[in-house]
Short mmCIF file of C-alpha atoms and ligand atoms in Angstrom, two decimals:
data_model
loop_
_atom_site.label_atom_id
_atom_site.label_comp_id
_atom_site.label_asym_id
_atom_site.label_seq_id
_atom_site.Cartn_x
_atom_site.Cartn_y
_atom_site.Cartn_z
CA MET A 110 92.60 -43.33 27.31
CA ALA A 111 89.30 -41.69 26.56
CA ASN A 112 87.79 -42.63 23.23
CA VAL A 113 85.78 -39.57 22.40
CA SER A 114 85.28 -37.74 19.14
CA SER A 115 83.85 -34.27 19.30
CA HIS A 116 80.71 -34.01 17.15
CA PHE A 117 78.14 -32.18 19.25
CA ASP A 118 75.18 -32.01 16.90
CA THR A 119 72.61 -34.44 18.33
CA GLY A 120 70.03 -33.76 15.65
CA ILE A 121 67.56 -32.90 18.41
CA GLY A 122 66.43 -29.30 18.71
CA ASP A 123 66.73 -27.51 22.07
CA GLY A 124 62.98 -27.57 22.51
CA ASP A 125 62.99 -31.40 22.32
CA ARG A 126 65.91 -31.84 24.65
CA GLU A 127 65.26 -34.24 27.52
CA THR A 128 67.55 -34.22 30.50
CA GLY A 129 67.55 -36.04 33.77
CA LEU A 130 69.82 -37.87 36.18
CA VAL A 131 72.28 -40.18 34.48
CA LEU A 132 74.46 -42.72 36.27
CA ILE A 133 77.71 -43.49 34.42
CA VAL A 134 79.41 -46.72 35.46
CA ASP A 135 82.97 -47.23 34.26
CA ASP A 136 86.26 -48.16 35.93
CA ASN A 137 88.14 -45.91 33.53
CA PRO A 138 88.39 -42.44 35.12
CA THR A 139 89.07 -40.75 31.77
CA ASN A 140 85.94 -42.20 30.20
CA LEU A 141 83.99 -41.15 33.28
CA GLY A 142 85.40 -37.65 33.08
CA VAL A 143 84.72 -37.13 29.39
CA LEU A 144 81.20 -38.62 29.41
CA SER A 145 80.30 -36.66 32.55
CA ASP A 146 81.52 -33.52 30.89
CA VAL A 147 79.56 -34.09 27.67
CA LEU A 148 76.31 -34.94 29.44
CA ALA A 149 76.65 -32.21 32.09
CA ARG A 150 77.18 -29.65 29.38
CA ALA A 151 74.04 -30.87 27.67
CA GLY A 152 72.13 -30.18 30.89
CA TRP A 153 72.15 -33.63 32.51
CA GLU A 154 72.65 -34.21 36.18
CA VAL A 155 75.47 -36.70 36.40
CA SER A 156 76.39 -39.31 38.98
CA VAL A 157 79.33 -41.69 38.53
CA ALA A 158 80.29 -45.12 39.88
CA LYS A 159 83.61 -46.84 39.32
CA SER A 160 82.38 -50.42 39.73
CA GLY A 161 79.26 -52.52 39.29
CA GLN A 162 78.86 -52.93 43.05
CA LYS A 163 79.16 -49.19 43.66
CA ALA A 164 76.54 -48.59 40.96
CA LEU A 165 74.14 -51.01 42.66
CA ASP A 166 74.75 -49.34 46.05
CA ARG A 167 74.21 -45.92 44.54
CA CYS A 168 70.91 -47.01 43.03
CA GLN A 169 69.62 -47.76 46.51
CA LEU A 170 70.15 -44.09 47.38
CA ILE A 171 69.20 -42.34 44.17
CA GLN A 172 66.86 -43.22 41.33
CA PRO A 173 68.68 -42.46 38.06
CA ASP A 174 66.64 -41.89 34.91
CA LEU A 175 69.27 -43.63 32.79
CA ILE A 176 72.37 -45.81 33.35
CA LEU A 177 75.37 -45.92 31.03
CA LEU A 178 77.12 -49.18 31.87
CA ASP A 179 80.57 -50.38 30.84
CA VAL A 180 80.88 -54.10 30.14
CA MET A 181 84.43 -54.84 31.23
CA MET A 182 85.03 -53.94 34.87
CA PRO A 183 86.88 -55.56 37.75
CA GLY A 184 84.60 -57.21 40.34
CA ILE A 185 81.15 -57.76 39.01
CA ASP A 186 81.14 -56.93 35.33
CA GLY A 187 78.54 -54.91 33.43
CA PHE A 188 76.41 -57.95 32.54
CA GLU A 189 76.13 -59.12 36.14
CA THR A 190 75.39 -55.57 37.24
CA CYS A 191 72.63 -55.41 34.64
CA ILE A 192 71.16 -58.75 35.80
CA ARG A 193 71.01 -57.51 39.41
CA LEU A 194 69.47 -54.20 38.37
CA LYS A 195 66.75 -56.03 36.46
CA ASP A 196 66.16 -58.41 39.39
CA ASP A 197 65.36 -55.56 41.76
CA ALA A 198 61.83 -54.13 41.52
CA HIS A 199 63.23 -50.77 42.61
CA THR A 200 65.63 -50.52 39.63
CA GLN A 201 64.31 -52.87 36.99
CA ASP A 202 62.60 -50.17 34.92
CA ILE A 203 65.63 -47.86 34.66
CA PRO A 204 66.86 -47.94 31.04
CA VAL A 205 70.41 -49.34 30.75
CA ILE A 206 72.70 -48.49 27.80
CA PHE A 207 75.82 -50.59 27.48
CA MET A 208 79.13 -49.11 26.46
CA THR A 209 81.09 -51.53 24.34
CA ALA A 210 83.79 -51.72 21.68
CA LEU A 211 82.60 -51.07 18.13
CA SER A 212 83.47 -54.55 16.88
CA ASP A 213 82.15 -56.46 19.91
CA VAL A 214 78.97 -57.90 18.38
CA GLU A 215 78.70 -60.71 20.92
CA ASN A 216 78.67 -58.30 23.87
CA LYS A 217 76.12 -56.06 22.19
CA VAL A 218 73.75 -58.98 21.67
CA ARG A 219 74.27 -60.31 25.21
CA GLY A 220 73.59 -56.87 26.69
CA LEU A 221 70.34 -56.50 24.78
CA GLU A 222 69.29 -60.01 25.83
CA LEU A 223 69.83 -59.09 29.47
CA GLY A 224 67.36 -56.21 29.20
CA ALA A 225 69.53 -53.27 28.09
CA VAL A 226 67.67 -50.85 25.83
CA ASP A 227 70.63 -49.96 23.62
CA TYR A 228 74.41 -49.75 23.35
CA ILE A 229 76.91 -47.09 22.43
CA THR A 230 80.24 -47.92 20.96
CA LYS A 231 83.70 -46.78 21.80
CA PRO A 232 85.24 -44.53 20.63
CA PHE A 233 82.23 -42.43 21.70
CA GLN A 234 80.60 -40.03 19.27
CA GLN A 235 79.34 -37.21 21.47
CA GLY A 236 76.33 -36.56 19.28
CA GLU A 237 75.42 -40.25 19.29
CA VAL A 238 75.80 -40.48 23.08
CA LEU A 239 73.50 -37.52 23.63
CA ALA A 240 70.98 -38.59 20.99
CA ARG A 241 70.67 -42.13 22.36
CA ALA A 242 70.57 -40.93 25.96
CA GLN A 243 67.82 -38.44 25.17
CA THR A 244 65.80 -40.89 23.08
CA HIS A 245 65.82 -43.55 25.76
CA LEU A 246 65.08 -41.06 28.48
CA ARG A 247 62.07 -39.87 26.50
CA LEU A 248 60.94 -43.45 25.88
CA TYR A 249 61.41 -44.26 29.57
CA ARG A 250 59.36 -41.26 30.64
CA LEU A 251 56.64 -42.06 28.14
CA GLN A 252 56.54 -45.63 29.43
CA GLN A 253 56.33 -44.39 33.02
CA GLN A 254 53.54 -42.05 31.98
CA VAL A 255 51.65 -44.89 30.27
CA LYS A 256 52.14 -47.05 33.37
CA GLN A 257 50.86 -44.29 35.62
CA ASN A 258 47.91 -43.69 33.28
CA ASN A 259 47.10 -47.40 33.36
CA ILE A 260 47.20 -47.45 37.16
CA GLU A 261 44.91 -44.44 37.32
CA LEU A 262 42.61 -45.92 34.70
CA GLU A 263 42.48 -49.21 36.57
CA GLU A 264 41.64 -47.36 39.79
CA ARG A 265 38.91 -45.42 38.05
CA VAL A 266 37.49 -48.59 36.53
CA GLN A 267 37.53 -50.27 39.94
CA GLN A 268 35.92 -47.24 41.55
CA ARG A 269 33.22 -47.18 38.87
CA THR A 270 32.66 -50.93 39.23
CA ARG A 271 32.30 -50.49 42.99
CA GLU A 272 29.83 -47.66 42.47
CA LEU A 273 27.86 -49.73 39.97
CA GLU A 274 27.82 -52.72 42.29
CA GLU A 275 26.61 -50.53 45.14
CA ALA A 276 23.94 -48.99 42.92
CA MET A 277 22.89 -52.48 41.84
CA GLU A 278 22.67 -53.66 45.45
CA THR A 279 20.62 -50.61 46.41
CA LEU A 280 18.36 -51.19 43.43
CA LYS A 281 17.91 -54.84 44.30
CA SER A 282 17.13 -54.15 47.92
CA THR A 283 14.77 -51.29 47.05
CA HIS A 284 13.01 -53.56 44.61
CA LEU A 285 12.88 -56.29 47.23
CA GLN A 286 11.43 -53.89 49.75
CA LEU A 287 8.87 -52.65 47.27
CA VAL A 288 7.79 -56.16 46.40
CA GLN A 289 7.75 -57.04 50.08
CA THR A 290 5.67 -54.01 50.99
CA GLU A 291 3.29 -54.63 48.14
CA LYS A 292 2.98 -58.34 48.88
CA MET A 293 2.52 -57.66 52.59
CA SER A 294 0.07 -54.87 52.19
CA SER A 295 -2.07 -56.48 49.50
CA LEU A 296 -2.26 -59.81 51.32
CA GLY A 297 -2.73 -58.04 54.66
CA GLN A 298 -5.46 -55.79 53.25
CA LEU A 299 -7.24 -58.70 51.62
CA VAL A 300 -7.12 -60.75 54.78
CA ALA A 301 -8.11 -57.80 56.96
CA GLY A 302 -11.03 -57.01 54.62
CA ILE A 303 -12.29 -60.58 54.62
CA ALA A 304 -11.93 -60.81 58.40
CA HIS A 305 -13.88 -57.61 58.86
CA GLU A 306 -16.67 -58.60 56.47
CA ILE A 307 -17.13 -62.02 58.04
CA ASN A 308 -16.71 -60.86 61.60
CA ASN A 309 -19.94 -58.86 61.91
CA PRO A 310 -22.45 -61.35 60.45
CA ILE A 311 -20.83 -64.27 62.24
CA ASN A 312 -21.04 -62.49 65.58
CA PHE A 313 -24.63 -61.68 64.77
CA ILE A 314 -25.39 -65.37 64.17
CA TYR A 315 -23.39 -66.43 67.23
CA GLY A 316 -25.17 -63.94 69.47
CA ASN A 317 -28.61 -65.00 68.23
CA LEU A 318 -28.11 -68.75 68.50
CA SER A 319 -28.67 -68.74 72.27
CA HIS A 320 -31.89 -66.72 71.78
CA ALA A 321 -33.01 -69.12 69.06
CA ASP A 322 -32.44 -72.00 71.50
CA ARG A 323 -34.45 -70.28 74.23
CA TYR A 324 -37.31 -69.29 71.86
CA MET A 325 -37.53 -72.77 70.40
CA LYS A 326 -37.68 -74.36 73.85
CA LEU A 327 -40.48 -71.95 74.77
CA ALA A 328 -42.31 -72.70 71.52
CA LEU A 329 -42.05 -76.45 72.09
CA GLU A 330 -43.23 -76.09 75.66
CA ALA A 331 -46.17 -74.00 74.43
CA ILE A 332 -47.04 -76.63 71.81
CA ALA A 333 -46.90 -79.34 74.46
CA VAL A 334 -49.26 -77.33 76.71
CA TYR A 335 -51.71 -76.05 74.10
CA ARG A 336 -51.94 -79.10 71.89
CA PRO A 337 -54.18 -81.25 74.19
CA LEU A 338 -56.27 -78.17 74.94
CA ALA A 339 -56.76 -77.49 71.24
CA TYR A 340 -57.67 -81.13 70.69
CA GLN A 341 -60.30 -80.91 73.42
CA ALA A 342 -61.69 -77.65 72.03
CA VAL A 343 -62.06 -78.67 68.36
CA GLY A 344 -62.44 -82.38 68.84
CA SER A 345 -59.66 -83.23 66.42
CA ASP A 346 -55.96 -82.57 65.94
CA VAL A 347 -55.35 -79.02 64.70
CA MET A 348 -52.03 -80.08 63.16
CA PRO A 349 -52.61 -83.59 61.82
CA GLU A 350 -49.37 -83.46 59.75
CA LEU A 351 -47.33 -83.22 62.99
CA ASP A 352 -47.85 -86.37 64.98
CA GLU A 353 -46.66 -86.98 68.49
CA GLU A 354 -43.51 -88.87 67.40
CA GLU A 355 -42.40 -86.16 65.07
CA LEU A 356 -42.84 -83.54 67.70
CA GLU A 357 -40.71 -85.59 70.03
CA PHE A 358 -38.09 -85.93 67.33
CA VAL A 359 -38.01 -82.16 66.72
CA GLU A 360 -37.81 -81.64 70.47
CA ASN A 361 -34.79 -83.97 70.72
CA ASP A 362 -33.08 -83.01 67.52
CA PHE A 363 -33.32 -79.25 67.69
CA PRO A 364 -30.84 -78.81 70.58
CA LYS A 365 -28.36 -81.07 68.72
CA LEU A 366 -28.88 -79.01 65.61
CA LEU A 367 -28.12 -75.89 67.56
CA VAL A 368 -24.99 -77.46 69.06
CA SER A 369 -23.67 -78.31 65.63
CA MET A 370 -24.56 -74.83 64.34
CA LEU A 371 -22.73 -73.39 67.32
CA ALA A 372 -19.70 -75.59 66.56
CA GLY A 373 -19.76 -74.38 62.93
CA VAL A 374 -20.01 -70.78 63.96
CA ASP A 375 -17.21 -71.31 66.47
CA ARG A 376 -15.00 -72.62 63.70
CA VAL A 377 -15.73 -69.65 61.50
CA ARG A 378 -14.99 -67.36 64.46
CA GLY A 379 -11.68 -69.20 64.91
CA ILE A 380 -10.83 -68.65 61.26
CA VAL A 381 -11.72 -64.97 61.51
CA LYS A 382 -9.55 -64.68 64.62
CA GLY A 383 -6.73 -66.32 62.64
CA LEU A 384 -7.20 -63.87 59.79
CA ARG A 385 -7.21 -60.95 62.20
CA THR A 386 -4.06 -62.19 63.93
CA PHE A 387 -2.39 -62.67 60.56
CA SER A 388 -3.17 -59.19 59.35
CA ARG A 389 -2.70 -57.73 62.85
CA ILE A 390 -5.53 -55.30 62.31
CA ASP A 391 -5.30 -52.14 64.43
CA GLU A 392 -1.94 -53.04 65.92
CA SER A 393 1.36 -51.22 66.14
CA PRO A 394 4.03 -52.86 63.99
CA CYS A 395 6.22 -54.00 66.90
CA LYS A 396 4.62 -55.60 69.93
CA SER A 397 4.66 -58.61 72.21
CA VAL A 398 2.80 -61.55 70.75
CA ASP A 399 2.17 -65.21 71.29
CA ILE A 400 4.14 -66.74 68.42
CA HIS A 401 1.98 -69.85 68.53
CA GLU A 402 -1.05 -67.75 67.68
CA ASN A 403 0.84 -66.35 64.70
CA ILE A 404 1.77 -69.82 63.47
CA ASP A 405 -1.80 -71.03 63.92
CA SER A 406 -3.21 -68.09 62.00
CA THR A 407 -0.76 -68.75 59.16
CA LEU A 408 -1.83 -72.39 59.13
CA THR A 409 -5.43 -71.22 58.93
CA ILE A 410 -4.65 -69.20 55.83
CA LEU A 411 -2.82 -72.15 54.29
CA GLY A 412 -5.62 -74.52 55.30
CA SER A 413 -6.83 -75.29 51.81
CA ARG A 414 -3.33 -76.07 50.54
CA LEU A 415 -2.74 -78.43 53.45
CA LYS A 416 -6.05 -80.21 53.08
CA GLY A 417 -5.11 -81.66 49.73
CA MET A 418 -6.36 -80.51 46.39
CA GLY A 419 -7.13 -82.55 43.31
CA ALA A 420 -4.38 -85.10 42.93
CA PHE A 421 -2.42 -83.96 45.98
CA PRO A 422 -2.98 -85.86 49.20
CA SER A 423 -3.35 -83.86 52.39
CA ILE A 424 -0.33 -82.84 54.42
CA GLU A 425 -0.09 -83.67 58.10
CA ILE A 426 0.89 -80.84 60.41
CA VAL A 427 2.58 -81.75 63.67
CA GLN A 428 2.72 -78.96 66.23
CA ASN A 429 5.38 -79.53 68.88
CA TYR A 430 4.92 -76.27 70.71
CA GLY A 431 7.25 -75.64 73.61
CA ASP A 432 6.99 -73.13 76.41
CA LEU A 433 7.57 -69.80 74.67
CA PRO A 434 7.23 -66.45 76.39
CA GLN A 435 5.60 -63.51 74.61
CA VAL A 436 7.93 -62.46 71.79
CA GLU A 437 8.53 -58.81 70.90
CA CYS A 438 8.45 -58.68 67.14
CA TYR A 439 7.05 -57.21 63.95
CA SER A 440 4.23 -59.66 64.00
CA GLY A 441 2.85 -59.13 60.50
CA GLU A 442 6.26 -59.54 58.96
CA LEU A 443 7.05 -62.61 61.03
CA ASN A 444 3.82 -64.11 59.69
CA GLN A 445 5.20 -63.45 56.24
CA VAL A 446 8.28 -65.50 57.18
CA PHE A 447 6.14 -68.38 58.47
CA MET A 448 3.97 -68.14 55.38
CA ASN A 449 6.98 -68.39 53.04
CA LEU A 450 8.63 -71.24 54.95
CA LEU A 451 5.41 -73.24 55.18
CA GLY A 452 4.54 -72.45 51.55
CA ASN A 453 7.95 -73.68 50.42
CA GLY A 454 7.52 -76.83 52.54
CA ILE A 455 4.18 -77.54 50.86
CA ASP A 456 5.71 -76.97 47.39
CA ALA A 457 8.61 -79.29 48.24
CA ILE A 458 6.22 -82.02 49.41
CA HIS A 459 4.22 -81.63 46.18
CA GLN A 460 7.40 -81.91 44.14
CA ARG A 461 8.47 -85.05 46.00
CA TYR A 462 4.99 -86.50 45.44
CA HIS A 463 5.40 -85.93 41.67
CA GLU A 464 8.85 -87.51 41.70
CA GLN A 465 7.55 -90.55 43.57
CA LEU A 466 4.73 -91.01 41.08
CA GLU A 467 7.10 -90.56 38.17
CA HIS A 468 9.52 -93.21 39.50
CA GLN A 469 6.62 -95.42 40.55
CA GLU A 470 7.79 -95.35 44.15
CA THR A 471 5.55 -95.69 47.18
CA VAL A 472 4.11 -92.30 48.02
CA VAL A 473 5.31 -91.15 51.45
CA PRO A 474 2.62 -89.03 53.15
CA GLY A 475 3.56 -85.36 53.36
CA ARG A 476 4.35 -84.05 56.81
CA ILE A 477 5.45 -80.71 58.22
CA GLU A 478 6.58 -80.52 61.81
CA ILE A 479 6.63 -77.19 63.63
CA THR A 480 8.70 -77.16 66.80
CA THR A 481 9.13 -74.21 69.11
CA ARG A 482 11.49 -73.86 72.05
CA ILE A 483 13.68 -71.43 73.93
CA ASN A 484 17.39 -71.86 73.24
CA PRO A 485 19.95 -71.82 76.07
CA ASN A 486 20.94 -68.30 74.93
CA GLY A 487 17.38 -67.12 75.55
CA ARG A 488 16.35 -66.82 71.92
CA ALA A 489 13.13 -68.25 70.59
CA CYS A 490 13.63 -70.99 68.02
CA ILE A 491 10.89 -71.94 65.59
CA ALA A 492 11.76 -74.93 63.41
CA PHE A 493 9.86 -75.99 60.29
CA THR A 494 10.75 -79.48 59.10
CA ASP A 495 9.26 -80.94 55.94
CA ASN A 496 9.75 -84.30 54.28
CA GLY A 497 9.69 -82.80 50.78
CA CYS A 498 12.15 -83.08 47.90
CA GLY A 499 15.07 -81.38 49.75
CA MET A 500 17.65 -79.12 48.18
CA SER A 501 20.76 -79.71 46.11
CA GLU A 502 24.01 -78.08 47.23
CA THR A 503 23.70 -75.41 44.51
CA THR A 504 20.17 -74.53 45.62
CA ARG A 505 21.32 -74.39 49.26
CA HIS A 506 24.03 -71.91 48.31
CA LYS A 507 21.73 -69.70 46.31
CA MET A 508 18.36 -69.98 48.06
CA PHE A 509 18.59 -66.63 49.90
CA GLU A 510 19.50 -64.72 46.71
CA PRO A 511 16.66 -62.53 45.49
CA PHE A 512 15.00 -63.94 42.38
CA PHE A 513 16.60 -67.36 42.73
CA THR A 514 13.99 -70.03 42.10
CA THR A 515 13.91 -73.59 40.86
CA LYS A 516 10.18 -73.39 40.23
CA PRO A 517 8.65 -73.05 36.77
CA VAL A 518 8.22 -69.59 35.27
CA GLY A 519 5.14 -67.95 36.72
CA LYS A 520 5.09 -70.20 39.78
CA GLY A 521 7.88 -68.85 41.94
CA THR A 522 9.28 -65.34 42.10
CA GLY A 523 12.34 -66.44 44.06
CA LEU A 524 11.70 -63.73 46.63
CA GLY A 525 10.18 -65.72 49.48
CA LEU A 526 13.40 -66.74 51.22
CA ALA A 527 15.17 -63.47 50.44
CA LEU A 528 12.32 -61.64 52.18
CA ALA A 529 12.26 -64.11 55.06
CA TYR A 530 16.03 -63.75 55.48
CA SER A 531 15.94 -59.98 55.55
CA ILE A 532 12.98 -59.93 57.98
CA VAL A 533 14.65 -62.39 60.37
CA THR A 534 18.23 -61.13 60.23
CA GLU A 535 17.85 -57.41 59.62
CA LYS A 536 14.50 -56.55 61.12
CA HIS A 537 14.72 -58.90 64.11
CA ARG A 538 18.49 -59.36 64.38
CA GLY A 539 17.97 -63.08 64.33
CA GLN A 540 19.23 -65.99 62.28
CA LEU A 541 17.65 -68.13 59.59
CA VAL A 542 19.44 -71.45 59.33
CA CYS A 543 18.72 -74.21 56.85
CA ASP A 544 19.55 -77.88 56.82
CA SER A 545 18.50 -79.92 53.80
CA GLN A 546 19.12 -83.26 52.10
CA VAL A 547 17.94 -84.17 48.62
CA GLY A 548 15.19 -86.77 48.85
CA GLU A 549 14.99 -86.46 52.64
CA GLY A 550 13.55 -83.04 53.39
CA THR A 551 14.40 -79.65 54.75
CA ARG A 552 14.50 -77.90 58.09
CA PHE A 553 14.48 -74.15 58.56
CA ASN A 554 15.29 -72.79 62.00
CA VAL A 555 14.21 -69.25 62.82
CA HIS A 556 16.11 -67.86 65.81
CA ILE A 557 14.95 -64.54 67.19
CA PRO A 558 15.50 -62.65 70.42
CA THR A 559 12.36 -62.61 72.51
CA THR A 560 12.85 -59.00 73.48
CA GLY A 561 14.71 -55.79 72.57
CA PHE A 562 16.17 -56.76 69.23
CA THR A 563 18.02 -53.46 68.97
CA VAL A 564 21.61 -53.36 67.76
CA GLU A 565 22.83 -52.69 71.32
CA ALA A 566 20.89 -55.56 72.82
CA ASN A 567 22.28 -57.87 70.20
CA LYS A 568 25.90 -56.84 70.51
CA ALA A 569 26.09 -58.82 73.73
CA ASP A 570 24.39 -61.68 71.96
CA ALA A 571 26.56 -61.49 68.85
CA ASP A 572 28.45 -64.72 69.40
CA GLY A 573 25.44 -66.58 70.75
CA LYS A 574 25.05 -69.89 69.00
CA PRO A 575 21.70 -70.66 67.45
N1 ATP B 245 11.51 -76.39 52.02
C1 ATP B 245 12.14 -76.43 50.85
N2 ATP B 245 12.43 -77.61 50.27
C2 ATP B 245 13.09 -77.66 49.08
N3 ATP B 245 13.52 -76.59 48.40
C3 ATP B 245 13.26 -75.38 48.94
C4 ATP B 245 12.58 -75.22 50.18
N4 ATP B 245 12.50 -73.91 50.46
C5 ATP B 245 13.11 -73.26 49.44
N5 ATP B 245 13.55 -74.13 48.52
C6 ATP B 245 14.29 -73.81 47.28
O1 ATP B 245 14.73 -72.48 47.36
C7 ATP B 245 14.26 -71.74 46.22
C8 ATP B 245 14.00 -70.32 46.63
O2 ATP B 245 12.90 -70.24 47.51
P1 ATP B 245 12.06 -68.91 47.59
O3 ATP B 245 11.00 -69.11 48.59
O4 ATP B 245 12.99 -67.79 47.78
O5 ATP B 245 11.46 -68.74 46.14
P2 ATP B 245 10.31 -69.60 45.44
O6 ATP B 245 9.59 -70.44 46.45
O7 ATP B 245 10.92 -70.32 44.30
O8 ATP B 245 9.36 -68.46 44.91
P3 ATP B 245 8.42 -67.50 45.80
O9 ATP B 245 9.00 -66.13 45.67
O10 ATP B 245 7.10 -67.61 45.15
O11 ATP B 245 8.44 -67.96 47.21
C9 ATP B 245 13.02 -72.49 45.76
O12 ATP B 245 12.77 -72.27 44.39
C10 ATP B 245 13.42 -73.93 46.05
O13 ATP B 245 14.25 -74.46 45.02
MG1 MG B 246 8.85 -69.56 48.24
#
């Protein structure tokens, strides 16, 4: 028997009326009929199920906006049906209203505990049924709207974060490039300027030394010839302050003096050549070079730091140069890499020296070994091994990050390795690999193709081991 009383005033104006698809689940056909009728007349689309199982099956096919669920049914009862609805992601958000007897407090509480949003009591009050159905439908739709808004908001936040991260990366790399360009060009210009200024006078001296030698020999020969004649003519020595022994000494010593002057000038010419190689004056950015010349010129620039200054003892450089072919590269920038790696090695040796003094340990002489070879995959490998302080695991992880430095403020910018990394990997499609142990030292391996470091040429080489 249907328990329905016929008050139709829901207290909700027509303008506020929410309707949607309601699923009524009841094994009592009369209840189903009456509730369907009431809700359909109020504008709802109605679907019915006569058991819990049928309701669950129906929910796989349609997505109701609201479920009115009877508690007492054969087969799975209303509670079990509710549990399964809430267990399924597809149906868990659909609001469930239990239909229960007026006095059945226990069932009402149980239903609410299982996730139902409300209950209506039998005998049904039409107005109450409609009012509750509409209220919960509105709440459900508002919740869905809030959920959707949250998803959209989250997406927008993520999108913005991505854009900001990209902008930050671009900013960092632009800054890095600017610093790199500035560092490169100011150092390059300085070096090129010095090389140019020294080059002319030193060549002038070099060119004139051989003439000086020839003129002096002539002058000495002339003295030797004219001296006895002068003595005969005037009856005494015209140059009493220059005796025979001294003349002999000048005669013997002058050629040696010239040899040592020539050696000095040769050294200065070597330094100038190093400076010119380093700055690559008048050269196109990418060309075939002898990498060993580049390393040597960088060592020339670093000469004073290697020689030992003040408290710091000198650092030994061991050059294990292998048989390298000419390497096609951006020579000036590769010098920058060598400069940074060697500079870091020197700093690390200085730091270890300090630590040894502080702990009153025996000072181990600083040493940097430079090894070059061709790898089996045809790449050139240049390894720089120092016996400095080494790196902790944290430093190893962060060393290539721009602005990461462990050096005191004002001493390190933290850009050296970031620049070196980008020059080796991006500009030359190579690899920069580091191996380091605290207290033992550090090795950096630069691997670069000897020729054609274009993207295409390197695709074939992509899985080549260092
Ligand atoms: N050979 C090395 N031995 C030990 N630590 C090293 C070595 N090379 C780099 N590091 C560590 O990596 C950090 C980053 O090096 P990077 O060259 O990028 O910057 P920096 O030397 O601190 O400053 P700068 O920009 O002046 O070169 C260094 O501060 C140092 O802690
Ligand atoms: Mg550095």
